[in-house]
Short mmCIF file of C-alpha atoms in Angstrom, two decimals:
data_model
loop_
_atom_site.label_atom_id
_atom_site.label_comp_id
_atom_site.label_asym_id
_atom_site.label_seq_id
_atom_site.Cartn_x
_atom_site.Cartn_y
_atom_site.Cartn_z
CA UNK A 1 -43.90 -17.31 -31.92
CA UNK A 2 -45.32 -19.01 -35.02
CA UNK A 3 -44.22 -22.66 -35.39
CA UNK A 4 -42.66 -22.07 -38.82
CA UNK A 5 -40.72 -19.06 -37.57
CA UNK A 6 -39.35 -21.08 -34.64
CA UNK A 7 -38.31 -23.84 -37.07
CA UNK A 8 -36.47 -21.38 -39.31
CA UNK A 9 -34.85 -19.75 -36.27
CA UNK A 10 -33.40 -23.04 -35.01
CA UNK A 11 -32.85 -25.01 -38.21
CA UNK A 12 -32.39 -22.33 -40.88
CA UNK A 13 -35.28 -23.32 -43.14
CA UNK A 14 -38.77 -24.73 -43.37
CA UNK A 15 -39.15 -26.94 -46.44
CA UNK A 16 -42.70 -26.14 -47.51
CA UNK A 17 -42.31 -28.03 -50.79
CA UNK A 18 -41.45 -31.23 -48.95
CA UNK A 19 -44.42 -30.79 -46.61
CA UNK A 20 -46.74 -30.24 -49.57
CA UNK A 21 -45.27 -33.31 -51.28
CA UNK A 22 -46.03 -35.47 -48.22
CA UNK A 23 -49.49 -33.97 -47.70
CA UNK A 24 -50.46 -34.52 -51.32
CA UNK A 25 -49.69 -38.22 -50.95
CA UNK A 26 -51.71 -38.70 -47.79
CA UNK A 27 -48.71 -39.05 -45.52
CA UNK A 28 -49.14 -38.22 -41.86
CA UNK A 29 -46.93 -37.70 -38.84
CA UNK A 30 -46.93 -40.16 -35.96
CA UNK A 31 -46.94 -37.67 -33.14
CA UNK A 32 -46.02 -40.10 -30.36
CA UNK A 33 -44.75 -43.64 -29.95
CA UNK A 34 -44.05 -45.89 -26.98
CA UNK A 35 -40.40 -46.33 -26.10
CA UNK A 36 -39.98 -50.13 -25.83
CA UNK A 37 -37.23 -49.67 -23.26
CA UNK A 38 -38.85 -47.44 -20.63
CA UNK A 39 -42.50 -47.78 -21.62
CA UNK A 40 -42.94 -43.99 -21.75
CA UNK A 41 -44.63 -42.13 -24.59
CA UNK A 42 -42.12 -40.21 -26.71
CA UNK A 43 -43.08 -37.07 -28.65
CA UNK A 44 -41.79 -37.79 -32.14
CA UNK A 45 -42.04 -34.16 -33.30
CA UNK A 46 -39.94 -32.93 -30.36
CA UNK A 47 -37.42 -35.69 -30.96
CA UNK A 48 -37.05 -34.87 -34.65
CA UNK A 49 -36.98 -31.10 -34.09
CA UNK A 50 -34.18 -31.59 -31.59
CA UNK A 51 -32.27 -33.76 -34.06
CA UNK A 52 -32.67 -31.20 -36.84
CA UNK A 53 -31.51 -28.40 -34.56
CA UNK A 54 -28.32 -30.27 -33.75
CA UNK A 55 -27.74 -31.13 -37.41
CA UNK A 56 -27.84 -27.45 -38.32
CA UNK A 57 -25.94 -26.31 -35.22
CA UNK A 58 -23.15 -28.77 -34.31
CA UNK A 59 -21.41 -28.98 -30.96
CA UNK A 60 -18.96 -26.22 -30.08
CA UNK A 61 -15.24 -27.01 -29.68
CA UNK A 62 -15.57 -26.56 -25.91
CA UNK A 63 -17.82 -28.92 -23.96
CA UNK A 64 -18.52 -26.05 -21.55
CA UNK A 65 -20.23 -23.87 -24.16
CA UNK A 66 -23.87 -23.87 -25.27
CA UNK A 67 -24.90 -23.28 -28.90
CA UNK A 68 -28.01 -23.08 -31.05
CA UNK A 69 -28.31 -26.85 -31.29
CA UNK A 70 -28.68 -27.03 -27.53
CA UNK A 71 -31.61 -24.62 -27.70
CA UNK A 72 -33.47 -27.17 -29.83
CA UNK A 73 -33.00 -29.70 -27.04
CA UNK A 74 -31.99 -29.54 -23.39
CA UNK A 75 -30.88 -25.89 -23.61
CA UNK A 76 -34.30 -24.60 -24.57
CA UNK A 77 -35.89 -26.78 -21.90
CA UNK A 78 -33.57 -25.61 -19.13
CA UNK A 79 -34.17 -21.96 -20.09
CA UNK A 80 -37.92 -22.57 -19.78
CA UNK A 81 -37.33 -24.43 -16.52
CA UNK A 82 -35.47 -21.43 -15.11
CA UNK A 83 -38.57 -19.33 -15.78
CA UNK A 84 -40.73 -21.88 -14.00
CA UNK A 85 -38.48 -21.77 -10.94
CA UNK A 86 -38.59 -17.97 -10.85
CA UNK A 87 -42.38 -18.18 -11.00
CA UNK A 88 -42.47 -20.80 -8.22
CA UNK A 89 -40.43 -18.99 -5.57
CA UNK A 90 -43.22 -19.07 -2.98
CA UNK A 91 -43.07 -22.86 -2.87
CA UNK A 92 -39.46 -23.40 -3.94
CA UNK A 93 -37.17 -20.57 -2.80
CA UNK A 94 -34.16 -22.91 -3.20
CA UNK A 95 -33.39 -23.74 -6.85
CA UNK A 96 -31.73 -27.04 -5.95
CA UNK A 97 -34.91 -28.24 -4.24
CA UNK A 98 -36.91 -27.19 -7.30
CA UNK A 99 -34.61 -29.19 -9.59
CA UNK A 100 -34.77 -32.21 -7.31
CA UNK A 101 -38.57 -32.11 -7.29
CA UNK A 102 -39.36 -31.16 -10.87
CA UNK A 103 -36.46 -31.66 -13.27
CA UNK A 104 -36.82 -34.78 -15.44
CA UNK A 105 -38.33 -36.84 -12.62
CA UNK A 106 -40.22 -39.91 -13.88
CA UNK A 107 -43.95 -39.59 -13.25
CA UNK A 108 -43.76 -35.89 -12.37
CA UNK A 109 -45.48 -33.25 -14.49
CA UNK A 110 -43.06 -30.45 -15.36
CA UNK A 111 -42.05 -28.10 -18.17
CA UNK A 112 -38.84 -30.15 -18.31
CA UNK A 113 -40.15 -33.62 -17.66
CA UNK A 114 -38.57 -37.04 -17.91
CA UNK A 115 -39.87 -37.66 -21.43
CA UNK A 116 -38.60 -34.22 -22.50
CA UNK A 117 -35.14 -35.31 -21.42
CA UNK A 118 -35.50 -38.60 -23.30
CA UNK A 119 -36.45 -36.70 -26.46
CA UNK A 120 -33.55 -34.28 -25.99
CA UNK A 121 -30.88 -36.95 -25.57
CA UNK A 122 -32.31 -39.23 -28.26
CA UNK A 123 -32.61 -36.35 -30.73
CA UNK A 124 -29.01 -35.42 -30.08
CA UNK A 125 -27.80 -38.96 -30.70
CA UNK A 126 -29.93 -39.30 -33.84
CA UNK A 127 -28.38 -36.10 -35.19
CA UNK A 128 -24.87 -37.40 -34.54
CA UNK A 129 -25.68 -40.63 -36.35
CA UNK A 130 -27.10 -38.85 -39.41
CA UNK A 131 -24.20 -36.38 -39.46
CA UNK A 132 -21.89 -39.38 -39.63
CA UNK A 133 -23.68 -40.76 -42.68
CA UNK A 134 -26.26 -42.96 -40.96
CA UNK A 135 -29.90 -43.37 -41.99
CA UNK A 136 -32.79 -42.35 -39.76
CA UNK A 137 -34.72 -45.62 -40.18
CA UNK A 138 -31.67 -47.74 -39.42
CA UNK A 139 -30.90 -45.70 -36.33
CA UNK A 140 -34.48 -45.79 -35.05
CA UNK A 141 -34.62 -49.56 -35.44
CA UNK A 142 -31.27 -50.16 -33.80
CA UNK A 143 -31.82 -47.66 -31.02
CA UNK A 144 -35.38 -48.43 -29.95
CA UNK A 145 -35.76 -52.12 -30.76
CA UNK A 146 -32.13 -53.26 -30.93
CA UNK A 147 -31.11 -52.08 -27.48
CA UNK A 148 -29.09 -49.04 -28.54
CA UNK A 149 -31.09 -46.86 -26.17
CA UNK A 150 -30.46 -48.95 -23.06
CA UNK A 151 -27.72 -46.52 -22.02
CA UNK A 152 -29.11 -43.37 -23.61
CA UNK A 153 -28.27 -41.05 -20.71
CA UNK A 154 -24.76 -42.41 -20.21
CA UNK A 155 -23.95 -42.19 -23.91
CA UNK A 156 -25.38 -38.69 -24.24
CA UNK A 157 -23.50 -37.41 -21.20
CA UNK A 158 -20.20 -38.88 -22.37
CA UNK A 159 -20.55 -37.40 -25.83
CA UNK A 160 -21.94 -33.97 -24.99
CA UNK A 161 -20.19 -33.11 -21.70
CA UNK A 162 -17.86 -35.92 -20.55
CA UNK A 163 -17.62 -34.50 -17.00
CA UNK A 164 -19.95 -33.02 -14.40
CA UNK A 165 -17.83 -29.86 -14.38
CA UNK A 166 -18.46 -29.39 -18.10
CA UNK A 167 -22.18 -30.05 -17.75
CA UNK A 168 -22.53 -27.49 -14.98
CA UNK A 169 -20.53 -24.89 -16.91
CA UNK A 170 -22.55 -25.55 -20.06
CA UNK A 171 -25.82 -25.04 -18.20
CA UNK A 172 -24.48 -21.74 -16.84
CA UNK A 173 -23.42 -20.72 -20.34
CA UNK A 174 -26.87 -21.50 -21.76
CA UNK A 175 -28.49 -19.34 -19.09
CA UNK A 176 -26.04 -16.49 -18.53
CA UNK A 177 -22.96 -16.84 -20.71
CA UNK A 178 -21.88 -14.61 -23.60
CA UNK A 179 -24.07 -16.57 -25.97
CA UNK A 180 -24.59 -16.35 -29.70
CA UNK A 181 -27.70 -14.86 -31.29
CA UNK A 182 -29.81 -18.03 -31.12
CA UNK A 183 -29.21 -18.69 -27.43
CA UNK A 184 -29.67 -15.01 -26.56
CA UNK A 185 -32.96 -14.87 -28.48
CA UNK A 186 -34.17 -18.00 -26.67
CA UNK A 187 -33.48 -16.38 -23.32
CA UNK A 188 -35.44 -13.27 -24.25
CA UNK A 189 -38.37 -15.25 -25.56
CA UNK A 190 -38.66 -17.97 -22.92
CA UNK A 191 -37.71 -15.85 -19.90
CA UNK A 192 -38.60 -12.18 -20.26
CA UNK A 193 -41.72 -12.83 -22.35
CA UNK A 194 -43.00 -14.95 -19.46
CA UNK A 195 -42.34 -12.38 -16.81
CA UNK A 196 -39.12 -13.71 -15.27
CA UNK A 197 -35.72 -12.09 -14.76
CA UNK A 198 -32.82 -12.97 -17.03
CA UNK A 199 -30.10 -14.97 -15.22
CA UNK A 200 -27.46 -12.36 -16.13
CA UNK A 201 -29.58 -9.64 -14.49
CA UNK A 202 -30.15 -11.93 -11.53
CA UNK A 203 -26.38 -12.21 -11.08
CA UNK A 204 -26.06 -8.42 -11.04
CA UNK A 205 -28.70 -8.35 -8.32
CA UNK A 206 -26.64 -10.70 -6.15
CA UNK A 207 -28.09 -14.02 -7.30
CA UNK A 208 -24.91 -15.68 -8.54
CA UNK A 209 -24.93 -18.31 -5.79
CA UNK A 210 -28.48 -19.39 -6.56
CA UNK A 211 -27.78 -19.57 -10.28
CA UNK A 212 -24.83 -21.82 -9.46
CA UNK A 213 -27.16 -23.95 -7.33
CA UNK A 214 -29.64 -24.17 -10.20
CA UNK A 215 -26.91 -25.35 -12.57
CA UNK A 216 -25.75 -27.86 -9.98
CA UNK A 217 -29.30 -29.19 -9.84
CA UNK A 218 -29.24 -29.68 -13.61
CA UNK A 219 -25.91 -31.53 -13.40
CA UNK A 220 -27.03 -33.68 -10.48
CA UNK A 221 -30.07 -34.76 -12.49
CA UNK A 222 -27.91 -35.87 -15.43
CA UNK A 223 -25.91 -38.10 -13.10
CA UNK A 224 -29.09 -39.33 -11.39
CA UNK A 225 -30.56 -40.35 -14.74
CA UNK A 226 -27.45 -42.38 -15.49
CA UNK A 227 -27.84 -44.03 -12.10
CA UNK A 228 -31.51 -44.70 -12.79
CA UNK A 229 -30.86 -46.50 -16.06
CA UNK A 230 -28.12 -48.55 -14.38
CA UNK A 231 -30.51 -49.65 -11.64
CA UNK A 232 -33.29 -50.34 -14.15
CA UNK A 233 -31.10 -52.22 -16.65
CA UNK A 234 -32.65 -55.64 -15.96
CA UNK A 235 -36.20 -54.27 -16.17
CA UNK A 236 -35.46 -52.38 -19.37
CA UNK A 237 -34.13 -55.57 -20.98
CA UNK A 238 -37.29 -57.38 -19.90
CA UNK A 239 -39.39 -54.62 -21.43
CA UNK A 240 -37.51 -54.93 -24.70
CA UNK A 241 -37.89 -58.72 -24.73
CA UNK A 242 -41.64 -58.36 -24.14
CA UNK A 243 -41.84 -55.89 -27.01
CA UNK A 244 -40.10 -58.32 -29.36
CA UNK A 245 -42.42 -61.14 -28.29
CA UNK A 246 -45.52 -59.03 -28.93
CA UNK A 247 -44.15 -57.84 -32.28
CA UNK A 248 -43.56 -61.46 -33.33
CA UNK A 249 -47.15 -62.34 -32.43
CA UNK A 250 -48.50 -59.42 -34.46
CA UNK A 251 -46.35 -60.42 -37.43
CA UNK A 252 -47.56 -64.01 -37.25
CA UNK A 253 -51.21 -62.92 -37.05
CA UNK A 254 -50.78 -60.71 -40.10
CA UNK A 255 -49.61 -63.58 -42.31
#
């Protein structure tokens, strides 16, 4: 699917005039930046695309339901991850084991890696800030250098799902629920186009228990990420302090 088509599909429009305006003035996109808190490289384009998707597609009234905004973030990633599990059955017949080994695990290469999850949760929180009248630059400064991102996973979980039961149900809904057009189209594109079976068809074939296990793996990882940031709190604060010290040195040298 062409990049511009995907953008329109998730965020309703592609502002070509704005892009031309920026290009004509020599502006460029910083594709990645280092998160001062974790030290991992963050994909800025994924982060901003996720934020825009949530701005155009706000949360549903029910925390258990998945919507188009989710597809721009964790929802699209978990749909892709389902396909990867179905294509890895020889090594990982149990979906829970696959989630434990591959889903958002720091240092592990995966279609839904740790940095993907960071970009998903940060993009979501950026969208909420902008929707509430905040400015992107102010949020970026406060979040990445002011310590706002020290509890990114906890804050995201509390705002998007609140409970593990809701998170598990929402994952199920993204994969096999009676979804809207955007979620349904994402399933067709990311699952059937890559040779895997749709979760709803898998249920009909007797796979309901394994789909439930897969969704449990997703939920367990959300809670594990909260636990990880709790255990790494002291180190993250040290990382942030080191960043501020280095930034001060660069500023002094530039005078």
